[in-house]
């Protein structure tokens, strides 16, 4: 077994491709031979001790894997060697093997490549929970996505369209805007790398103009920082502002705005929802697989790199240069 280990807190360059003893599954576990691992923004945080979860070192980042069952622990039923599965692992996915609780495993449809499977649950799970469970998105409503060219943002574009929304993709460059149009967004809006007060006001006006009515019904904010307030100011009456992430920093919101807009500011903590509502998570996953099989959603993988090139992948995500998803693979 080999893994990209985080031995001490640091950036992507601190990871080391290390040989380790071969793992064996304990009671109730499956050993998965990892074929692909998705790369997500939390992977850049966990190695710096900046994430909610802080596993003991040494550990490998990587919370999303797909592969085949290589060994079966005592008491596990319903699985056979060679079964194709995906799983959310929290960490440990940037490796060749990983033992997981059998209850974590999700069978992969036969037609789904490992690369798609490894880039599926985190982004689509987050965005579907946000739009369906937290925003209660309705057909005909407008949806603004901040950071729309990233993994969860692209998933939100596809899901918003599948749910009948008018989708506005807000991004930081013309290249990202073009990418979002390829995905299927209705409108695009390019914002600057930093916004002063005047630029924030202009950004808010542009959002209102593109929404086609009094404001936007749902904001999916996976950026934060100086971008959150102008988006909130552009909301329609009884809109829903989804707090998804803050790579640009945690916004300082004037709390008179939700009152004036009659709107909700809604937290989206998908990871916690999975454990608090496993039945709802299972229902959402079944619906997402159905959408995949219908061709309505498909991970947009812009880079496929070797597992030992994890640092390169993490730098692309950390620097907000990734379009859609990046996946790491084992030979």
PDB file of C-alpha atoms in Angstrom:
ATOM      1  CA  UNK A   1       0.000   0.000   0.000  1.00  0.00           C
ATOM      2  CA  UNK A   2       1.090   3.566  -0.715  1.00  0.00           C
ATOM      3  CA  UNK A   3      -0.440   6.873   0.349  1.00  0.00           C
ATOM      4  CA  UNK A   4       0.134  10.613   0.101  1.00  0.00           C
ATOM      5  CA  UNK A   5       0.774  11.320   3.774  1.00  0.00           C
ATOM      6  CA  UNK A   6       0.450  14.555   5.692  1.00  0.00           C
ATOM      7  CA  UNK A   7       3.136  14.214   8.353  1.00  0.00           C
ATOM      8  CA  UNK A   8       2.965  17.792   9.650  1.00  0.00           C
ATOM      9  CA  UNK A   9       0.646  20.762   8.955  1.00  0.00           C
ATOM     10  CA  UNK A  10       1.404  22.426   5.642  1.00  0.00           C
ATOM     11  CA  UNK A  11       0.361  23.072   2.068  1.00  0.00           C
ATOM     12  CA  UNK A  12       0.107  20.564  -0.783  1.00  0.00           C
ATOM     13  CA  UNK A  13       3.904  20.394  -1.157  1.00  0.00           C
ATOM     14  CA  UNK A  14       4.142  18.910   2.361  1.00  0.00           C
ATOM     15  CA  UNK A  15       2.527  15.610   1.264  1.00  0.00           C
ATOM     16  CA  UNK A  16       4.804  12.583   0.869  1.00  0.00           C
ATOM     17  CA  UNK A  17       4.198   9.459  -1.268  1.00  0.00           C
ATOM     18  CA  UNK A  18       4.883   6.776   1.347  1.00  0.00           C
ATOM     19  CA  UNK A  19       4.844   2.977   1.441  1.00  0.00           C
ATOM     20  CA  UNK A  20       2.830   1.519   4.312  1.00  0.00           C
ATOM     21  CA  UNK A  21       1.935  -1.964   5.581  1.00  0.00           C
ATOM     22  CA  UNK A  22      -0.927  -3.555   3.668  1.00  0.00           C
ATOM     23  CA  UNK A  23      -4.178  -3.019   5.596  1.00  0.00           C
ATOM     24  CA  UNK A  24      -6.626  -5.768   6.511  1.00  0.00           C
ATOM     25  CA  UNK A  25     -10.339  -5.141   7.090  1.00  0.00           C
ATOM     26  CA  UNK A  26     -11.576  -5.385  10.671  1.00  0.00           C
ATOM     27  CA  UNK A  27     -14.978  -6.756  11.644  1.00  0.00           C
ATOM     28  CA  UNK A  28     -17.686  -4.970   9.669  1.00  0.00           C
ATOM     29  CA  UNK A  29     -15.230  -3.455   7.186  1.00  0.00           C
ATOM     30  CA  UNK A  30     -14.370  -3.720   3.514  1.00  0.00           C
ATOM     31  CA  UNK A  31     -10.895  -3.249   2.058  1.00  0.00           C
ATOM     32  CA  UNK A  32     -11.195  -1.166  -1.107  1.00  0.00           C
ATOM     33  CA  UNK A  33      -8.542  -1.131  -3.796  1.00  0.00           C
ATOM     34  CA  UNK A  34      -8.807   2.508  -4.821  1.00  0.00           C
ATOM     35  CA  UNK A  35      -9.025   3.189  -8.538  1.00  0.00           C
ATOM     36  CA  UNK A  36      -9.869   6.900  -8.320  1.00  0.00           C
ATOM     37  CA  UNK A  37     -10.178   9.649  -5.708  1.00  0.00           C
ATOM     38  CA  UNK A  38     -11.973  12.975  -6.067  1.00  0.00           C
ATOM     39  CA  UNK A  39     -10.220  16.198  -5.064  1.00  0.00           C
ATOM     40  CA  UNK A  40     -12.258  18.703  -3.052  1.00  0.00           C
ATOM     41  CA  UNK A  41     -11.616  22.046  -1.372  1.00  0.00           C
ATOM     42  CA  UNK A  42     -11.709  20.571   2.174  1.00  0.00           C
ATOM     43  CA  UNK A  43      -8.657  18.470   1.215  1.00  0.00           C
ATOM     44  CA  UNK A  44      -6.655  21.704   1.007  1.00  0.00           C
ATOM     45  CA  UNK A  45      -7.815  22.696   4.500  1.00  0.00           C
ATOM     46  CA  UNK A  46      -7.459  19.407   6.364  1.00  0.00           C
ATOM     47  CA  UNK A  47      -3.705  19.168   5.683  1.00  0.00           C
ATOM     48  CA  UNK A  48      -3.253  22.634   7.223  1.00  0.00           C
ATOM     49  CA  UNK A  49      -5.357  21.811  10.309  1.00  0.00           C
ATOM     50  CA  UNK A  50      -7.933  24.362   9.111  1.00  0.00           C
ATOM     51  CA  UNK A  51     -10.853  21.966   8.681  1.00  0.00           C
ATOM     52  CA  UNK A  52     -13.525  20.973  11.222  1.00  0.00           C
ATOM     53  CA  UNK A  53     -12.135  17.437  11.302  1.00  0.00           C
ATOM     54  CA  UNK A  54      -8.515  17.011  12.430  1.00  0.00           C
ATOM     55  CA  UNK A  55      -7.397  13.369  12.091  1.00  0.00           C
ATOM     56  CA  UNK A  56      -4.279  12.234  13.936  1.00  0.00           C
ATOM     57  CA  UNK A  57      -1.083  12.285  11.876  1.00  0.00           C
ATOM     58  CA  UNK A  58       0.217  10.811   9.760  1.00  0.00           C
ATOM     59  CA  UNK A  59      -2.839  10.657   7.519  1.00  0.00           C
ATOM     60  CA  UNK A  60      -3.672  10.965   3.841  1.00  0.00           C
ATOM     61  CA  UNK A  61      -6.219  13.535   2.694  1.00  0.00           C
ATOM     62  CA  UNK A  62      -8.942  12.518   0.266  1.00  0.00           C
ATOM     63  CA  UNK A  63     -12.533  12.095   1.356  1.00  0.00           C
ATOM     64  CA  UNK A  64     -14.060  10.581  -1.775  1.00  0.00           C
ATOM     65  CA  UNK A  65     -13.015   7.271  -3.365  1.00  0.00           C
ATOM     66  CA  UNK A  66     -14.121   4.680  -5.904  1.00  0.00           C
ATOM     67  CA  UNK A  67     -12.693   1.225  -6.433  1.00  0.00           C
ATOM     68  CA  UNK A  68     -13.221  -2.495  -6.030  1.00  0.00           C
ATOM     69  CA  UNK A  69     -13.658  -4.637  -2.942  1.00  0.00           C
ATOM     70  CA  UNK A  70     -10.339  -6.403  -2.305  1.00  0.00           C
ATOM     71  CA  UNK A  71     -11.097  -8.114   1.032  1.00  0.00           C
ATOM     72  CA  UNK A  72     -14.121  -8.546   3.293  1.00  0.00           C
ATOM     73  CA  UNK A  73     -14.100  -8.326   7.072  1.00  0.00           C
ATOM     74  CA  UNK A  74     -15.880 -10.620   9.488  1.00  0.00           C
ATOM     75  CA  UNK A  75     -19.634 -10.219   9.650  1.00  0.00           C
ATOM     76  CA  UNK A  76     -20.025  -8.334   6.361  1.00  0.00           C
ATOM     77  CA  UNK A  77     -22.743  -9.702   4.109  1.00  0.00           C
ATOM     78  CA  UNK A  78     -23.930  -8.753   0.658  1.00  0.00           C
ATOM     79  CA  UNK A  79     -20.515  -7.996  -0.866  1.00  0.00           C
ATOM     80  CA  UNK A  80     -18.113 -10.063  -2.945  1.00  0.00           C
ATOM     81  CA  UNK A  81     -14.497  -9.589  -3.988  1.00  0.00           C
ATOM     82  CA  UNK A  82     -14.431  -7.382  -7.076  1.00  0.00           C
ATOM     83  CA  UNK A  83     -17.633  -5.471  -6.359  1.00  0.00           C
ATOM     84  CA  UNK A  84     -17.465  -1.859  -7.587  1.00  0.00           C
ATOM     85  CA  UNK A  85     -18.112   0.676  -4.833  1.00  0.00           C
ATOM     86  CA  UNK A  86     -17.670   4.305  -3.900  1.00  0.00           C
ATOM     87  CA  UNK A  87     -17.441   5.808  -0.432  1.00  0.00           C
ATOM     88  CA  UNK A  88     -17.010   9.011   1.508  1.00  0.00           C
ATOM     89  CA  UNK A  89     -14.039   8.510   3.800  1.00  0.00           C
ATOM     90  CA  UNK A  90     -13.421  11.920   5.379  1.00  0.00           C
ATOM     91  CA  UNK A  91      -9.702  11.372   4.791  1.00  0.00           C
ATOM     92  CA  UNK A  92      -7.367   8.578   3.683  1.00  0.00           C
ATOM     93  CA  UNK A  93      -8.504   8.512   0.061  1.00  0.00           C
ATOM     94  CA  UNK A  94      -5.261   9.628  -1.591  1.00  0.00           C
ATOM     95  CA  UNK A  95      -3.877   6.113  -1.388  1.00  0.00           C
ATOM     96  CA  UNK A  96      -3.908   2.759  -3.123  1.00  0.00           C
ATOM     97  CA  UNK A  97      -6.074   1.032  -0.478  1.00  0.00           C
ATOM     98  CA  UNK A  98      -8.495   2.047   2.262  1.00  0.00           C
ATOM     99  CA  UNK A  99     -10.498   0.095   4.812  1.00  0.00           C
ATOM    100  CA  UNK A 100     -14.011   1.436   5.204  1.00  0.00           C
ATOM    101  CA  UNK A 101     -17.046   0.582   7.283  1.00  0.00           C
ATOM    102  CA  UNK A 102     -19.211  -1.590   5.034  1.00  0.00           C
ATOM    103  CA  UNK A 103     -22.142   0.723   5.789  1.00  0.00           C
ATOM    104  CA  UNK A 104     -20.235   3.551   4.057  1.00  0.00           C
ATOM    105  CA  UNK A 105     -20.007   1.706   0.747  1.00  0.00           C
ATOM    106  CA  UNK A 106     -22.349   2.598  -2.110  1.00  0.00           C
ATOM    107  CA  UNK A 107     -22.546   0.340  -5.134  1.00  0.00           C
ATOM    108  CA  UNK A 108     -21.557   1.951  -8.425  1.00  0.00           C
ATOM    109  CA  UNK A 109     -23.859   1.512 -11.456  1.00  0.00           C
ATOM    110  CA  UNK A 110     -22.225  -0.737 -14.053  1.00  0.00           C
ATOM    111  CA  UNK A 111     -22.108   2.052 -16.644  1.00  0.00           C
ATOM    112  CA  UNK A 112     -20.417   4.564 -14.322  1.00  0.00           C
ATOM    113  CA  UNK A 113     -16.618   4.861 -14.712  1.00  0.00           C
ATOM    114  CA  UNK A 114     -14.541   4.933 -11.524  1.00  0.00           C
ATOM    115  CA  UNK A 115     -13.493   8.514 -12.314  1.00  0.00           C
ATOM    116  CA  UNK A 116     -17.119   9.676 -12.399  1.00  0.00           C
ATOM    117  CA  UNK A 117     -17.934   7.714  -9.261  1.00  0.00           C
ATOM    118  CA  UNK A 118     -15.050   9.297  -7.339  1.00  0.00           C
ATOM    119  CA  UNK A 119     -16.293  12.779  -8.281  1.00  0.00           C
ATOM    120  CA  UNK A 120     -19.976  12.198  -7.653  1.00  0.00           C
ATOM    121  CA  UNK A 121     -21.115  12.056  -4.051  1.00  0.00           C
ATOM    122  CA  UNK A 122     -19.427  15.075  -2.468  1.00  0.00           C
ATOM    123  CA  UNK A 123     -20.341  17.688  -5.065  1.00  0.00           C
ATOM    124  CA  UNK A 124     -23.767  16.430  -6.114  1.00  0.00           C
ATOM    125  CA  UNK A 125     -24.641  15.423  -2.560  1.00  0.00           C
ATOM    126  CA  UNK A 126     -23.789  18.895  -1.267  1.00  0.00           C
ATOM    127  CA  UNK A 127     -25.580  20.769  -4.038  1.00  0.00           C
ATOM    128  CA  UNK A 128     -28.682  18.563  -4.043  1.00  0.00           C
ATOM    129  CA  UNK A 129     -29.017  18.841  -0.270  1.00  0.00           C
ATOM    130  CA  UNK A 130     -28.612  22.617  -0.614  1.00  0.00           C
ATOM    131  CA  UNK A 131     -31.140  23.127  -3.414  1.00  0.00           C
ATOM    132  CA  UNK A 132     -33.667  20.446  -2.493  1.00  0.00           C
ATOM    133  CA  UNK A 133     -33.579  20.191   1.296  1.00  0.00           C
ATOM    134  CA  UNK A 134     -32.465  23.677   2.330  1.00  0.00           C
ATOM    135  CA  UNK A 135     -33.699  26.018  -0.437  1.00  0.00           C
ATOM    136  CA  UNK A 136     -36.748  23.975  -1.520  1.00  0.00           C
ATOM    137  CA  UNK A 137     -36.036  25.098  -5.085  1.00  0.00           C
ATOM    138  CA  UNK A 138     -39.124  25.422  -7.270  1.00  0.00           C
ATOM    139  CA  UNK A 139     -39.476  25.333 -11.071  1.00  0.00           C
ATOM    140  CA  UNK A 140     -39.383  28.806 -12.560  1.00  0.00           C
ATOM    141  CA  UNK A 141     -37.321  30.339  -9.751  1.00  0.00           C
ATOM    142  CA  UNK A 142     -33.974  32.034 -10.343  1.00  0.00           C
ATOM    143  CA  UNK A 143     -30.719  30.681  -8.914  1.00  0.00           C
ATOM    144  CA  UNK A 144     -27.444  32.597  -8.571  1.00  0.00           C
ATOM    145  CA  UNK A 145     -24.339  30.448  -8.048  1.00  0.00           C
ATOM    146  CA  UNK A 146     -21.202  32.158  -6.733  1.00  0.00           C
ATOM    147  CA  UNK A 147     -18.080  30.188  -7.673  1.00  0.00           C
ATOM    148  CA  UNK A 148     -20.050  28.357 -10.335  1.00  0.00           C
ATOM    149  CA  UNK A 149     -17.042  26.858 -12.166  1.00  0.00           C
ATOM    150  CA  UNK A 150     -15.877  24.813  -9.166  1.00  0.00           C
ATOM    151  CA  UNK A 151     -16.962  21.271  -8.308  1.00  0.00           C
ATOM    152  CA  UNK A 152     -20.034  22.054  -6.189  1.00  0.00           C
ATOM    153  CA  UNK A 153     -20.865  25.041  -8.386  1.00  0.00           C
ATOM    154  CA  UNK A 154     -20.996  22.990 -11.585  1.00  0.00           C
ATOM    155  CA  UNK A 155     -23.122  20.389  -9.794  1.00  0.00           C
ATOM    156  CA  UNK A 156     -25.464  23.196  -8.722  1.00  0.00           C
ATOM    157  CA  UNK A 157     -25.774  24.401 -12.346  1.00  0.00           C
ATOM    158  CA  UNK A 158     -26.801  20.955 -13.567  1.00  0.00           C
ATOM    159  CA  UNK A 159     -29.145  20.298 -10.656  1.00  0.00           C
ATOM    160  CA  UNK A 160     -30.681  23.760 -10.850  1.00  0.00           C
ATOM    161  CA  UNK A 161     -31.480  23.197 -14.524  1.00  0.00           C
ATOM    162  CA  UNK A 162     -32.850  19.720 -13.789  1.00  0.00           C
ATOM    163  CA  UNK A 163     -35.124  21.303 -11.152  1.00  0.00           C
ATOM    164  CA  UNK A 164     -36.443  23.872 -13.622  1.00  0.00           C
ATOM    165  CA  UNK A 165     -34.607  26.961 -12.371  1.00  0.00           C
ATOM    166  CA  UNK A 166     -33.211  29.902 -14.318  1.00  0.00           C
ATOM    167  CA  UNK A 167     -29.496  29.643 -13.488  1.00  0.00           C
ATOM    168  CA  UNK A 168     -27.042  32.552 -13.288  1.00  0.00           C
ATOM    169  CA  UNK A 169     -23.404  31.467 -12.989  1.00  0.00           C
ATOM    170  CA  UNK A 170     -21.089  34.025 -11.329  1.00  0.00           C
ATOM    171  CA  UNK A 171     -17.363  33.395 -11.838  1.00  0.00           C
ATOM    172  CA  UNK A 172     -14.007  35.165 -11.754  1.00  0.00           C
ATOM    173  CA  UNK A 173     -12.910  34.911 -15.417  1.00  0.00           C
ATOM    174  CA  UNK A 174     -14.166  34.768 -18.993  1.00  0.00           C
ATOM    175  CA  UNK A 175     -12.757  31.239 -19.374  1.00  0.00           C
ATOM    176  CA  UNK A 176     -14.814  30.067 -16.406  1.00  0.00           C
ATOM    177  CA  UNK A 177     -17.888  31.806 -17.804  1.00  0.00           C
ATOM    178  CA  UNK A 178     -17.440  29.968 -21.117  1.00  0.00           C
ATOM    179  CA  UNK A 179     -17.067  26.680 -19.231  1.00  0.00           C
ATOM    180  CA  UNK A 180     -20.315  27.314 -17.328  1.00  0.00           C
ATOM    181  CA  UNK A 181     -22.142  28.042 -20.585  1.00  0.00           C
ATOM    182  CA  UNK A 182     -20.961  24.666 -21.864  1.00  0.00           C
ATOM    183  CA  UNK A 183     -22.410  23.062 -18.736  1.00  0.00           C
ATOM    184  CA  UNK A 184     -25.761  24.720 -19.459  1.00  0.00           C
ATOM    185  CA  UNK A 185     -26.197  27.863 -17.377  1.00  0.00           C
ATOM    186  CA  UNK A 186     -28.699  30.437 -18.670  1.00  0.00           C
ATOM    187  CA  UNK A 187     -26.657  33.529 -17.805  1.00  0.00           C
ATOM    188  CA  UNK A 188     -23.076  34.283 -16.748  1.00  0.00           C
ATOM    189  CA  UNK A 189     -21.622  37.098 -14.708  1.00  0.00           C
ATOM    190  CA  UNK A 190     -17.884  37.769 -14.275  1.00  0.00           C
ATOM    191  CA  UNK A 191     -16.804  39.411 -11.005  1.00  0.00           C
ATOM    192  CA  UNK A 192     -13.418  40.852 -10.077  1.00  0.00           C
ATOM    193  CA  UNK A 193     -10.824  39.160  -7.897  1.00  0.00           C
ATOM    194  CA  UNK A 194     -11.534  41.823  -5.270  1.00  0.00           C
ATOM    195  CA  UNK A 195     -14.506  44.178  -4.840  1.00  0.00           C
ATOM    196  CA  UNK A 196     -14.562  47.670  -3.351  1.00  0.00           C
ATOM    197  CA  UNK A 197     -17.852  49.261  -2.254  1.00  0.00           C
ATOM    198  CA  UNK A 198     -18.564  50.681  -5.695  1.00  0.00           C
ATOM    199  CA  UNK A 199     -17.889  47.346  -7.378  1.00  0.00           C
ATOM    200  CA  UNK A 200     -20.080  45.562  -4.843  1.00  0.00           C
ATOM    201  CA  UNK A 201     -22.962  47.906  -5.704  1.00  0.00           C
ATOM    202  CA  UNK A 202     -22.441  47.285  -9.422  1.00  0.00           C
ATOM    203  CA  UNK A 203     -22.269  43.523  -8.859  1.00  0.00           C
ATOM    204  CA  UNK A 204     -25.581  43.633  -6.996  1.00  0.00           C
ATOM    205  CA  UNK A 205     -27.216  45.626  -9.812  1.00  0.00           C
ATOM    206  CA  UNK A 206     -25.975  43.135 -12.409  1.00  0.00           C
ATOM    207  CA  UNK A 207     -27.462  40.231 -10.443  1.00  0.00           C
ATOM    208  CA  UNK A 208     -30.848  41.962 -10.228  1.00  0.00           C
ATOM    209  CA  UNK A 209     -30.775  42.730 -13.942  1.00  0.00           C
ATOM    210  CA  UNK A 210     -30.018  39.130 -14.927  1.00  0.00           C
ATOM    211  CA  UNK A 211     -32.592  37.651 -12.541  1.00  0.00           C
ATOM    212  CA  UNK A 212     -35.347  39.123 -14.689  1.00  0.00           C
ATOM    213  CA  UNK A 213     -37.552  40.289 -11.794  1.00  0.00           C
ATOM    214  CA  UNK A 214     -37.244  41.966  -8.389  1.00  0.00           C
ATOM    215  CA  UNK A 215     -34.213  39.923  -7.472  1.00  0.00           C
ATOM    216  CA  UNK A 216     -32.847  36.419  -7.357  1.00  0.00           C
ATOM    217  CA  UNK A 217     -34.834  33.738  -5.509  1.00  0.00           C
ATOM    218  CA  UNK A 218     -31.949  31.546  -4.353  1.00  0.00           C
ATOM    219  CA  UNK A 219     -28.260  32.365  -3.872  1.00  0.00           C
ATOM    220  CA  UNK A 220     -25.801  29.450  -3.668  1.00  0.00           C
ATOM    221  CA  UNK A 221     -22.737  31.026  -2.029  1.00  0.00           C
ATOM    222  CA  UNK A 222     -19.656  28.813  -2.133  1.00  0.00           C
ATOM    223  CA  UNK A 223     -17.278  31.812  -2.153  1.00  0.00           C
ATOM    224  CA  UNK A 224     -18.033  34.151   0.766  1.00  0.00           C
ATOM    225  CA  UNK A 225     -15.897  37.220   1.466  1.00  0.00           C
ATOM    226  CA  UNK A 226     -16.800  40.474  -0.288  1.00  0.00           C
ATOM    227  CA  UNK A 227     -19.163  38.668  -2.679  1.00  0.00           C
ATOM    228  CA  UNK A 228     -21.789  37.615  -0.148  1.00  0.00           C
ATOM    229  CA  UNK A 229     -23.245  40.994   0.808  1.00  0.00           C
ATOM    230  CA  UNK A 230     -23.946  42.242  -2.749  1.00  0.00           C
ATOM    231  CA  UNK A 231     -25.592  38.900  -3.559  1.00  0.00           C
ATOM    232  CA  UNK A 232     -27.764  39.187  -0.454  1.00  0.00           C
ATOM    233  CA  UNK A 233     -28.720  42.754  -1.425  1.00  0.00           C
ATOM    234  CA  UNK A 234     -29.893  41.397  -4.791  1.00  0.00           C
ATOM    235  CA  UNK A 235     -32.328  38.884  -3.325  1.00  0.00           C
ATOM    236  CA  UNK A 236     -36.031  38.749  -4.057  1.00  0.00           C
ATOM    237  CA  UNK A 237     -38.656  38.856  -1.319  1.00  0.00           C
ATOM    238  CA  UNK A 238     -38.664  35.566   0.636  1.00  0.00           C
ATOM    239  CA  UNK A 239     -35.475  34.446  -1.094  1.00  0.00           C
ATOM    240  CA  UNK A 240     -33.097  31.877   0.363  1.00  0.00           C
ATOM    241  CA  UNK A 241     -29.385  32.588   0.754  1.00  0.00           C
ATOM    242  CA  UNK A 242     -27.417  29.323   1.010  1.00  0.00           C
ATOM    243  CA  UNK A 243     -24.160  29.477   2.980  1.00  0.00           C
ATOM    244  CA  UNK A 244     -22.024  26.723   1.434  1.00  0.00           C
ATOM    245  CA  UNK A 245     -18.370  27.776   1.865  1.00  0.00           C
ATOM    246  CA  UNK A 246     -15.973  30.673   2.217  1.00  0.00           C
ATOM    247  CA  UNK A 247     -12.679  30.305   0.294  1.00  0.00           C
ATOM    248  CA  UNK A 248     -12.688  34.129  -0.021  1.00  0.00           C
ATOM    249  CA  UNK A 249     -13.238  34.531   3.724  1.00  0.00           C
ATOM    250  CA  UNK A 250     -16.205  34.658   6.113  1.00  0.00           C
ATOM    251  CA  UNK A 251     -18.505  37.521   5.166  1.00  0.00           C
ATOM    252  CA  UNK A 252     -19.565  40.250   7.564  1.00  0.00           C
ATOM    253  CA  UNK A 253     -23.288  40.583   6.839  1.00  0.00           C
ATOM    254  CA  UNK A 254     -25.415  43.594   7.941  1.00  0.00           C
ATOM    255  CA  UNK A 255     -28.261  41.842   9.709  1.00  0.00           C
ATOM    256  CA  UNK A 256     -30.852  44.401   8.618  1.00  0.00           C
ATOM    257  CA  UNK A 257     -30.708  42.907   5.112  1.00  0.00           C
ATOM    258  CA  UNK A 258     -32.593  39.661   5.873  1.00  0.00           C
ATOM    259  CA  UNK A 259     -35.288  41.770   7.555  1.00  0.00           C
ATOM    260  CA  UNK A 260     -35.637  44.168   4.619  1.00  0.00           C
ATOM    261  CA  UNK A 261     -35.700  41.300   2.093  1.00  0.00           C
ATOM    262  CA  UNK A 262     -37.902  39.007   4.159  1.00  0.00           C
ATOM    263  CA  UNK A 263     -35.369  36.347   3.212  1.00  0.00           C
ATOM    264  CA  UNK A 264     -33.684  33.415   4.919  1.00  0.00           C
ATOM    265  CA  UNK A 265     -29.963  32.860   5.440  1.00  0.00           C
ATOM    266  CA  UNK A 266     -29.617  29.084   5.446  1.00  0.00           C
ATOM    267  CA  UNK A 267     -26.606  27.025   6.473  1.00  0.00           C
ATOM    268  CA  UNK A 268     -25.628  24.066   4.292  1.00  0.00           C
ATOM    269  CA  UNK A 269     -23.631  21.485   6.269  1.00  0.00           C
ATOM    270  CA  UNK A 270     -24.112  18.447   4.090  1.00  0.00           C
ATOM    271  CA  UNK A 271     -21.593  16.271   5.933  1.00  0.00           C
ATOM    272  CA  UNK A 272     -23.520  16.612   9.186  1.00  0.00           C
ATOM    273  CA  UNK A 273     -26.848  16.052   7.435  1.00  0.00           C
ATOM    274  CA  UNK A 274     -25.641  12.687   6.122  1.00  0.00           C
ATOM    275  CA  UNK A 275     -25.180  11.412   9.687  1.00  0.00           C
ATOM    276  CA  UNK A 276     -28.232  13.152  11.159  1.00  0.00           C
ATOM    277  CA  UNK A 277     -30.612  12.043   8.387  1.00  0.00           C
ATOM    278  CA  UNK A 278     -29.253   8.848   6.783  1.00  0.00           C
ATOM    279  CA  UNK A 279     -32.670   7.982   5.336  1.00  0.00           C
ATOM    280  CA  UNK A 280     -32.886  11.361   3.589  1.00  0.00           C
ATOM    281  CA  UNK A 281     -29.309  10.963   2.323  1.00  0.00           C
ATOM    282  CA  UNK A 282     -30.126   7.522   0.892  1.00  0.00           C
ATOM    283  CA  UNK A 283     -33.188   8.953  -0.885  1.00  0.00           C
ATOM    284  CA  UNK A 284     -31.136  11.806  -2.319  1.00  0.00           C
ATOM    285  CA  UNK A 285     -28.453   9.422  -3.563  1.00  0.00           C
ATOM    286  CA  UNK A 286     -31.032   7.216  -5.296  1.00  0.00           C
ATOM    287  CA  UNK A 287     -32.450  10.311  -7.013  1.00  0.00           C
ATOM    288  CA  UNK A 288     -28.973  11.490  -8.036  1.00  0.00           C
ATOM    289  CA  UNK A 289     -28.064   8.124  -9.566  1.00  0.00           C
ATOM    290  CA  UNK A 290     -31.351   8.251 -11.492  1.00  0.00           C
ATOM    291  CA  UNK A 291     -30.471  11.726 -12.819  1.00  0.00           C
ATOM    292  CA  UNK A 292     -27.029  10.414 -13.837  1.00  0.00           C
ATOM    293  CA  UNK A 293     -28.548   7.475 -15.699  1.00  0.00           C
ATOM    294  CA  UNK A 294     -30.940   9.886 -17.452  1.00  0.00           C
ATOM    295  CA  UNK A 295     -27.965  11.966 -18.611  1.00  0.00           C
ATOM    296  CA  UNK A 296     -29.090  15.070 -16.703  1.00  0.00           C
ATOM    297  CA  UNK A 297     -25.974  15.222 -14.524  1.00  0.00           C
ATOM    298  CA  UNK A 298     -22.397  14.066 -15.133  1.00  0.00           C
ATOM    299  CA  UNK A 299     -19.181  15.074 -13.319  1.00  0.00           C
ATOM    300  CA  UNK A 300     -17.233  17.600 -15.413  1.00  0.00           C
ATOM    301  CA  UNK A 301     -13.677  16.331 -14.945  1.00  0.00           C
ATOM    302  CA  UNK A 302     -11.138  18.843 -16.247  1.00  0.00           C
ATOM    303  CA  UNK A 303      -7.965  17.130 -14.984  1.00  0.00           C
ATOM    304  CA  UNK A 304      -7.058  13.479 -14.392  1.00  0.00           C
ATOM    305  CA  UNK A 305      -3.738  13.082 -12.563  1.00  0.00           C
ATOM    306  CA  UNK A 306      -1.832  10.240 -10.941  1.00  0.00           C
ATOM    307  CA  UNK A 307      -2.354   9.750  -7.220  1.00  0.00           C
ATOM    308  CA  UNK A 308       1.233  10.766  -6.462  1.00  0.00           C
ATOM    309  CA  UNK A 309       0.545  14.100  -8.200  1.00  0.00           C
ATOM    310  CA  UNK A 310      -1.931  15.077  -5.498  1.00  0.00           C
ATOM    311  CA  UNK A 311       0.023  18.250  -4.667  1.00  0.00           C
ATOM    312  CA  UNK A 312      -0.509  19.578  -8.197  1.00  0.00           C
ATOM    313  CA  UNK A 313      -4.227  18.854  -7.969  1.00  0.00           C
ATOM    314  CA  UNK A 314      -4.573  20.497  -4.560  1.00  0.00           C
ATOM    315  CA  UNK A 315      -2.746  23.610  -5.734  1.00  0.00           C
ATOM    316  CA  UNK A 316      -5.191  23.966  -8.641  1.00  0.00           C
ATOM    317  CA  UNK A 317      -8.138  23.742  -6.244  1.00  0.00           C
ATOM    318  CA  UNK A 318      -6.534  25.958  -3.603  1.00  0.00           C
ATOM    319  CA  UNK A 319      -5.711  28.674  -6.161  1.00  0.00           C
ATOM    320  CA  UNK A 320      -9.271  28.499  -7.571  1.00  0.00           C
ATOM    321  CA  UNK A 321      -7.976  27.471 -10.995  1.00  0.00           C
ATOM    322  CA  UNK A 322      -9.916  24.225 -11.240  1.00  0.00           C
ATOM    323  CA  UNK A 323     -12.790  23.943 -13.692  1.00  0.00           C
ATOM    324  CA  UNK A 324     -15.310  21.399 -12.473  1.00  0.00           C
ATOM    325  CA  UNK A 325     -13.634  18.406 -10.819  1.00  0.00           C
ATOM    326  CA  UNK A 326     -10.111  17.043 -10.612  1.00  0.00           C
ATOM    327  CA  UNK A 327      -9.613  13.316 -10.086  1.00  0.00           C
ATOM    328  CA  UNK A 328      -6.585  11.289  -8.997  1.00  0.00           C
ATOM    329  CA  UNK A 329      -6.128   7.726 -10.268  1.00  0.00           C
ATOM    330  CA  UNK A 330      -4.046   4.669  -9.474  1.00  0.00           C
ATOM    331  CA  UNK A 331      -2.584   2.581 -12.298  1.00  0.00           C
TER     332      UNK A 331
END
